[in-house]
Tab-separated table of C-alpha atoms in Angstrom:
chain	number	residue	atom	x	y	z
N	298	UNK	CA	4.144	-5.175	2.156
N	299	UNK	CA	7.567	-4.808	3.057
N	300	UNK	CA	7.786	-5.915	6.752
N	301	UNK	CA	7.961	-3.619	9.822
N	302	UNK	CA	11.087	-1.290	9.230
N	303	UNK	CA	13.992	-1.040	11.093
N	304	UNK	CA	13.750	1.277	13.949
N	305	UNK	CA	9.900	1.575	13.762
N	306	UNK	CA	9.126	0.930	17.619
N	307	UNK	CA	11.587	2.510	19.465
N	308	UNK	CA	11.444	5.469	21.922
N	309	UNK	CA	9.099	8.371	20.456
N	310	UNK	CA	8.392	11.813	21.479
N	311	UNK	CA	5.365	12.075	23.221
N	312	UNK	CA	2.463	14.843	22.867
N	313	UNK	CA	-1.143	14.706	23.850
N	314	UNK	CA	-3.923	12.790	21.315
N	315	UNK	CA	-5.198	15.031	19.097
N	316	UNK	CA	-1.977	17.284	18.894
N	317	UNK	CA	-0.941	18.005	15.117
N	318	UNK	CA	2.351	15.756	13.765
N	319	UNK	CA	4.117	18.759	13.497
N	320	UNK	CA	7.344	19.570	15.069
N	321	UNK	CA	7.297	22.490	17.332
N	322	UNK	CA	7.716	25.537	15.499
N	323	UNK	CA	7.739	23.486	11.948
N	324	UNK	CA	4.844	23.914	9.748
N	325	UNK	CA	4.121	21.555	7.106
N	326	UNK	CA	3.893	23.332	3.488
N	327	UNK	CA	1.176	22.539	1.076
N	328	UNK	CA	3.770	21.215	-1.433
N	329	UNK	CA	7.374	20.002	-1.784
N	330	UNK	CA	9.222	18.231	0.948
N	331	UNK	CA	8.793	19.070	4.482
N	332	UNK	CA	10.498	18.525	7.916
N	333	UNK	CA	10.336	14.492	8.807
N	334	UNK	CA	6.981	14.502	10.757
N	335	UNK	CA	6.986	12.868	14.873
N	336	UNK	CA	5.558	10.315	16.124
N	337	UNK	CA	2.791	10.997	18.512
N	338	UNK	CA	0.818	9.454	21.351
N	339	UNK	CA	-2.776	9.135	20.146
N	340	UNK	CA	-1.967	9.056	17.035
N	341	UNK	CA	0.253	6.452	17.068
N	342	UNK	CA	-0.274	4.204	19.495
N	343	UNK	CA	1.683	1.253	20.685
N	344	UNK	CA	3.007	-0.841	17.610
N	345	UNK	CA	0.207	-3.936	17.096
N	346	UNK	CA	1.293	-7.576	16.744
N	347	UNK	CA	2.295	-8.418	12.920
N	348	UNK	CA	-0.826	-10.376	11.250
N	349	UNK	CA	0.066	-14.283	11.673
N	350	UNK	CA	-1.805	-16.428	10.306
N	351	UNK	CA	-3.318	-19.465	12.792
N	352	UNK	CA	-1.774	-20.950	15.947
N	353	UNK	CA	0.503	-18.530	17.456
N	354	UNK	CA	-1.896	-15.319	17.577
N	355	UNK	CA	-4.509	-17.585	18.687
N	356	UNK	CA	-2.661	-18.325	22.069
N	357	UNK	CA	-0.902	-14.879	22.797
N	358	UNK	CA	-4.030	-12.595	21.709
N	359	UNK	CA	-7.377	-13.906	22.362
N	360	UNK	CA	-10.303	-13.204	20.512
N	361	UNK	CA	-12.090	-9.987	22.412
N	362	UNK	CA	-9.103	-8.599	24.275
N	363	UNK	CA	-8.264	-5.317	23.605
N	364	UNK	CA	-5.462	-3.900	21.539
N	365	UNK	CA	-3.286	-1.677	23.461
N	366	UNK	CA	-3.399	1.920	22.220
N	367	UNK	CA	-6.484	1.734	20.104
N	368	UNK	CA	-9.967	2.268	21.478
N	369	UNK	CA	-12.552	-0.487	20.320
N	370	UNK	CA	-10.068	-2.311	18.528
N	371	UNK	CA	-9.738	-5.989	19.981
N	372	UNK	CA	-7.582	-9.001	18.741
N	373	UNK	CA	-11.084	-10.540	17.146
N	374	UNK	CA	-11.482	-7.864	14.626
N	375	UNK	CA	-7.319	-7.378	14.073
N	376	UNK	CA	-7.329	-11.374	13.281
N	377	UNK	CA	-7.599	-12.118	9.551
N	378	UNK	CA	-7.381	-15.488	10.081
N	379	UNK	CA	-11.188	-16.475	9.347
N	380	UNK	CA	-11.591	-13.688	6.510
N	381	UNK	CA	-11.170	-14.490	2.809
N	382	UNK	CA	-7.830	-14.544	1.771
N	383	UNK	CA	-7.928	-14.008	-1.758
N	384	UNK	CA	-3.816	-14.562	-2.295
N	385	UNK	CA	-4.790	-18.476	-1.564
N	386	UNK	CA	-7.545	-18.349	-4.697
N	387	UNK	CA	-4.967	-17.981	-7.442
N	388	UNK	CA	-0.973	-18.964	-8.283
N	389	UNK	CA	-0.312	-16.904	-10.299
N	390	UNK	CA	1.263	-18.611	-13.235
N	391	UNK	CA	-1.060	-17.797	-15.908
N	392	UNK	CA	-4.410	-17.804	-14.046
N	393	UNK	CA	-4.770	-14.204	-12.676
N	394	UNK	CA	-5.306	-11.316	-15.307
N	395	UNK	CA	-5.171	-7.612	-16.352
N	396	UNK	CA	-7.067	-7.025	-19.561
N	397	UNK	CA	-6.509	-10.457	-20.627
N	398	UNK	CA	-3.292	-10.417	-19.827
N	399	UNK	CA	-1.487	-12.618	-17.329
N	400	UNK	CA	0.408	-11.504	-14.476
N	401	UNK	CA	2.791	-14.215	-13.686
N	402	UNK	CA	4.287	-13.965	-10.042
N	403	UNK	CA	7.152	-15.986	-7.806
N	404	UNK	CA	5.451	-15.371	-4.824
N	405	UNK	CA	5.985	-16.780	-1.442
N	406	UNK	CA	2.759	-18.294	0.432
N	407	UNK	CA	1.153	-16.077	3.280
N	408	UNK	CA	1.920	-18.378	5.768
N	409	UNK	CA	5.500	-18.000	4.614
N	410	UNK	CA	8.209	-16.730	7.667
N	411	UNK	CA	10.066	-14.226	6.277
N	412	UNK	CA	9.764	-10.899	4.877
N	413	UNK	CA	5.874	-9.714	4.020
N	414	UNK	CA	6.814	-8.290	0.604
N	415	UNK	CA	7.297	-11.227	-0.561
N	416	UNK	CA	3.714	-12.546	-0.733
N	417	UNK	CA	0.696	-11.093	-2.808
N	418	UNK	CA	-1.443	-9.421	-0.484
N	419	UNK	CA	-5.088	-8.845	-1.173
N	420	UNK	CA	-4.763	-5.391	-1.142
N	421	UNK	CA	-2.758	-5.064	-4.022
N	422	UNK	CA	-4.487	-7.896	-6.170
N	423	UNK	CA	-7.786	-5.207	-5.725
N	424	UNK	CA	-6.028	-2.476	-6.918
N	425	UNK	CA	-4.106	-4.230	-9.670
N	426	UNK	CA	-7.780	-4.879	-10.517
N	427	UNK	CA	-8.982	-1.240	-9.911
N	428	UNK	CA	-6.254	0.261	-12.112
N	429	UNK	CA	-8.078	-1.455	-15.325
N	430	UNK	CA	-11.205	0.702	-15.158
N	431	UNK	CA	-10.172	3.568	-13.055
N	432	UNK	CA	-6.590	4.334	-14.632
N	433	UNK	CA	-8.367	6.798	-16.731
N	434	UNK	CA	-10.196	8.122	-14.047
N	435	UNK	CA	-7.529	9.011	-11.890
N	436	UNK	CA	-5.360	10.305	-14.920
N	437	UNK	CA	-5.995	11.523	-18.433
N	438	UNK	CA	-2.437	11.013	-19.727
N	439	UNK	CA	-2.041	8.247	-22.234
N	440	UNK	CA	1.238	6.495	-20.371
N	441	UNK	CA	0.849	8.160	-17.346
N	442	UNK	CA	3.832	8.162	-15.035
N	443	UNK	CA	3.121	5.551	-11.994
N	444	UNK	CA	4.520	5.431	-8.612
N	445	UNK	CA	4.106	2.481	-6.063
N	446	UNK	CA	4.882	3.034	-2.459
N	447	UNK	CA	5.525	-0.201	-0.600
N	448	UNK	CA	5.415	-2.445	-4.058
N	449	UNK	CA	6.116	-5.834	-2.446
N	450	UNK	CA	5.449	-8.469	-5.277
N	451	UNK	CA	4.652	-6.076	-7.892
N	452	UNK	CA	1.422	-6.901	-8.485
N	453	UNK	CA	-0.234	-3.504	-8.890
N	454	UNK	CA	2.907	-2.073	-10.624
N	455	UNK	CA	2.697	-4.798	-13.323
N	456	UNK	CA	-1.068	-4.620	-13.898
N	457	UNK	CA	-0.012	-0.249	-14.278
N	458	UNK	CA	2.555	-1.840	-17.018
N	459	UNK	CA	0.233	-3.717	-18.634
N	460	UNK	CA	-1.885	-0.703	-18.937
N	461	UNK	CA	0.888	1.198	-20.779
N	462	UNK	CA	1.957	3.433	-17.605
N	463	UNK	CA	5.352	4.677	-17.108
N	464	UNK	CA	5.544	2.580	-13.545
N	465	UNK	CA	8.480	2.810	-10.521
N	466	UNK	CA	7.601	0.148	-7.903
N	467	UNK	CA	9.035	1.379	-4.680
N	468	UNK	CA	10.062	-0.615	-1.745
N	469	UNK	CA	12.858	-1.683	0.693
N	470	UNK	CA	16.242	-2.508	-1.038
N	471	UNK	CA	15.410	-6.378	0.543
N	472	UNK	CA	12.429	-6.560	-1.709
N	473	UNK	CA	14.617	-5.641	-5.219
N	474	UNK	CA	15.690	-9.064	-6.192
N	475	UNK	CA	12.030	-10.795	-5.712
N	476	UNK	CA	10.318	-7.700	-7.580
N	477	UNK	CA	13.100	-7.455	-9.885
N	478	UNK	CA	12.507	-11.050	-10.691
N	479	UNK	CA	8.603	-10.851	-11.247
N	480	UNK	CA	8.859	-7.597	-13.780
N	481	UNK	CA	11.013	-9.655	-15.715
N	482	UNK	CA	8.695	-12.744	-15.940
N	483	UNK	CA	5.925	-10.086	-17.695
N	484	UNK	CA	8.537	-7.768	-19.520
N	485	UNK	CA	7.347	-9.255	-22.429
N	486	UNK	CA	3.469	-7.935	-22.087
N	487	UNK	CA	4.633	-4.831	-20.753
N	488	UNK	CA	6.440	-3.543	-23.838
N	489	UNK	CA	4.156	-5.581	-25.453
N	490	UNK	CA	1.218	-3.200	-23.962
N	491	UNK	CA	3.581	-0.107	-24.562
N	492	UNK	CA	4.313	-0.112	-20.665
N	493	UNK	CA	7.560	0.170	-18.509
N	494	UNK	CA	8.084	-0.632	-15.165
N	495	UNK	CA	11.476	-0.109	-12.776
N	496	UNK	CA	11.855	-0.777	-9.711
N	497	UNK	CA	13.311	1.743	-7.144
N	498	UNK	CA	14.636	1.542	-3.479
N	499	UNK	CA	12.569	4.216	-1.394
N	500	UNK	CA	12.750	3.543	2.334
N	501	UNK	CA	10.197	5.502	3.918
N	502	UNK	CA	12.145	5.802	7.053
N	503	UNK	CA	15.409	7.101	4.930
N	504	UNK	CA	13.112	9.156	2.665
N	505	UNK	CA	15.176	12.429	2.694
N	506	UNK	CA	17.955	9.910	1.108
N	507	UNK	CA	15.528	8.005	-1.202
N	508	UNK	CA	13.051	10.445	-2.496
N	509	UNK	CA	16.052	11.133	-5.473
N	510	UNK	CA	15.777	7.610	-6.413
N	511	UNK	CA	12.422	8.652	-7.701
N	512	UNK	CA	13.752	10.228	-11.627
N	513	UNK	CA	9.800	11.690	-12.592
N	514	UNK	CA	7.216	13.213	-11.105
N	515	UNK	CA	4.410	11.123	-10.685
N	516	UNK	CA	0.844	11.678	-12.269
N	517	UNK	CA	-0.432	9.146	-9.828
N	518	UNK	CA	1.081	7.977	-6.519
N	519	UNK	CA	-0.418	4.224	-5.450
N	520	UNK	CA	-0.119	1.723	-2.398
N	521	UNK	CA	-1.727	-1.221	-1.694
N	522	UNK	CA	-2.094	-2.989	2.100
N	523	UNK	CA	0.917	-0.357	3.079
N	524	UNK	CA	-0.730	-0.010	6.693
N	525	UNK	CA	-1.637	-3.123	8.472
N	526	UNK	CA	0.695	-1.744	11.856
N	527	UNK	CA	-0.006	1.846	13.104
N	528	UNK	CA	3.431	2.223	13.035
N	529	UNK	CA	3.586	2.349	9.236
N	530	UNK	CA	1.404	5.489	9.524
N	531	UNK	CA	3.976	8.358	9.859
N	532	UNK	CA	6.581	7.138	8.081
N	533	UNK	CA	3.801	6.909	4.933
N	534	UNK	CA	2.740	10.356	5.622
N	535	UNK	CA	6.708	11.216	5.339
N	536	UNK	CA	6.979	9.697	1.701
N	537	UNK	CA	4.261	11.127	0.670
N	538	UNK	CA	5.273	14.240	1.798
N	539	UNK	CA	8.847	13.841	0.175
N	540	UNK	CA	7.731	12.568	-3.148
N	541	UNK	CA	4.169	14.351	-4.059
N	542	UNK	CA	5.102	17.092	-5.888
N	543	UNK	CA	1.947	17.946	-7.516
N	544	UNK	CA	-1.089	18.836	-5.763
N	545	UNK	CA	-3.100	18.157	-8.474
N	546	UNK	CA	-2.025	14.370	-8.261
N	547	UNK	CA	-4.360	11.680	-7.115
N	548	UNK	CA	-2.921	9.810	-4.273
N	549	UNK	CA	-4.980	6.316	-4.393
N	550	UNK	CA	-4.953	3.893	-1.550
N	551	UNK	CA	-6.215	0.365	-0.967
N	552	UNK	CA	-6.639	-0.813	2.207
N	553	UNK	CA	-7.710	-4.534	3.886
N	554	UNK	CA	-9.733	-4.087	6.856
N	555	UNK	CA	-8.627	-5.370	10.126
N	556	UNK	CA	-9.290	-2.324	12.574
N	557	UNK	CA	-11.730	0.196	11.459
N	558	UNK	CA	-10.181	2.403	14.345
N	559	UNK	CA	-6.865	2.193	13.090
N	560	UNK	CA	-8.265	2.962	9.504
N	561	UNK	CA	-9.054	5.734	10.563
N	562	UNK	CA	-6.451	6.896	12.179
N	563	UNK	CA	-4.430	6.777	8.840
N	564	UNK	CA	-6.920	8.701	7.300
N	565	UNK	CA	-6.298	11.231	10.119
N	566	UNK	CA	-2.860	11.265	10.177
N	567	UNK	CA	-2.529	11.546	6.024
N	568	UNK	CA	-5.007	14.360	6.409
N	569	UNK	CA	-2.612	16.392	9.189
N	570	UNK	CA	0.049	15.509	6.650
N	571	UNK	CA	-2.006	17.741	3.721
N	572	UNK	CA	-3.773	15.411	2.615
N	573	UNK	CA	-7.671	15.428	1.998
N	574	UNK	CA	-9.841	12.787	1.586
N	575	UNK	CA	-11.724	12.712	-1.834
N	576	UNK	CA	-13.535	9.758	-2.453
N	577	UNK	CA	-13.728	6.356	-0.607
N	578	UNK	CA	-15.390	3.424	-1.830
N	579	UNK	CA	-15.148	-0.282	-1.674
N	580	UNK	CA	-14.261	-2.860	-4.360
N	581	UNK	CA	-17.538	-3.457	-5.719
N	582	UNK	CA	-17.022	0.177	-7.253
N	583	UNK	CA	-13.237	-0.307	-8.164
N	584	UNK	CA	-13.843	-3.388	-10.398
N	585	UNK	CA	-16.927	-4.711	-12.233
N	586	UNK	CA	-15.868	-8.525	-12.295
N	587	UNK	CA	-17.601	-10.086	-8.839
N	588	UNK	CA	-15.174	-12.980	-7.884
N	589	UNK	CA	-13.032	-9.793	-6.968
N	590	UNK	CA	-15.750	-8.099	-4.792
N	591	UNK	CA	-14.474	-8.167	-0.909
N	592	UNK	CA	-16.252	-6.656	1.891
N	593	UNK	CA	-13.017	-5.658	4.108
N	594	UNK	CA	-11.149	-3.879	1.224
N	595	UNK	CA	-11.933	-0.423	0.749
N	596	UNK	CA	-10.210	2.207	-1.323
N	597	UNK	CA	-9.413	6.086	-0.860
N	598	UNK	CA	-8.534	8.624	-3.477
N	599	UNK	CA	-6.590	11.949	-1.145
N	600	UNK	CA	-5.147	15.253	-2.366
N	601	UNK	CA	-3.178	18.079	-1.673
């Protein structure tokens, strides 16, 4: 959520597939902040086409051609035009909930032009969903200290609130007014539920000037939907990089399936960042309650 950011695209340094994201002659350290990383051919490829939803991809992209820069990947499977879209199943004004609370949202439709942060993205409606029973699995502290790369609406910072975390959602400073708007409609559960959320502007591709915006170390770093473009990839592995502090600090993602090849890809690039692969499981793990059971989203827990 977010949008593509400014700059993402342009001229890159190239280097064979399978090189490490390492500049020459920089290594990356196990912890603390670390030398912005490059991007590379192979690992990431060409940027993809942003996810529209009818008509237009239809025409330019049809179904079964390939993607350029990704092996196996075609238009048909990068299309989520015929999956479920679980955004269009609730409005959020009273009817979507995190222990029986209700997460009220001004949200813009997905069909919406404009910024992509703006919209609830299934992605994040899973993990606001996830965080309910797994919150204590992932961290032990009572009001835990939350942070959400790539927040967009706010959904899975809220639902962290609600849930009496210490939250920062973290996004682009266009998202801060939209965000800022839907804390405030549920400020009144939060501290209600002994919660706090703030929202913060981290840029991933200004992170050496963002990461202060951060004021506490995290106990848990989340993102929801954060890489549906392989250009998103490096710049995530940058933040991450910048603002994980802890090794012993869960790192949970939740991705929507489009390309299992570029899925993959992440994982790889993450895991030349530092970061290992724990567990991965889908949503009929991260949440008992079946109308939120959906085949393409999958979740990863990484650490250092």
């Amino acid at each position: 959520p977010g949008g593509v950011p400014p700059g993402v695209g342009g001229p890159v340094t190239m280097r064979p597939t399978g090189a490490s994201l390492q500049p020459a002659g920089v290594g990356l350290a196990p912890r603390g902040p670390a030398p912005p990383l490059a991007v590379q051919p192979g690992m990431v490829g060409p940027p993809l086409p942003p996810v529209v939803l009818g008509g237009s991809l239809d025409q330019a992209c049809p179904e079964g051609a390939a993607v350029p820069g990704m092996p196996g990947c075609t238009y048909g499977k990068w299309r989520i035009t015929n999956a479920r879209l679980m955004q269009m199943e609730y409005d959020f004004q009273g009817d979507f909930k995190v222990k029986g609370e209700s997460v009220k949202l001004a949200v813009d439709h997905p069909t919406a032009t404009g910024d992509t942060g703006w919209r609830v993205w299934d992605g994040g409606i899973l993990l606001a969903k996830a965080l309910e029973t797994k919150l204590k699995t992932w961290t032990s502290k009572e009001h835990p200290v939350v942070l959400e790369l790539g927040c967009g609406s706010g959904i899975a910072s809220i639902a962290a609130a609600f849930l009496g975390a210490e939250v920062y959602a973290t996004d682009r400073d266009c998202i801060r007014d939209r965000t800022l708007k839907n804390i405030a409609l549920n400020q009144g559960t939060i501290q209600k539920r002994g919660g706090s959320c703030e929202f913060k502007v981290v840029d991933w591709n200004n992170i050496a000037r963002d990461a202060g915006n951060v004021p506490r170390s995290p106990d848990l770093i989340i993102a929801s939907d954060v890489v549906w473009d392989d250009s998103f990839m490096v710049p995530l592995a940058n933040a991450l990089d910048a603002l994980h502090k802890d090794p012993k600090v869960p790192v949970v993602l939740c991705q929507k399936e489009r390309c299992k090849e570029m899925d993959d890809k992440l994982l790889q690039v993450l895991g030349q960042a530092g970061f290992k692969l724990v567990d991965r499981f889908g949503s009929k793990e991260a949440t008992p309650e079946t109308e939120f059971h959906h085949d393409a989203v999958w979740f990863c827990v990484l650490q250092r």
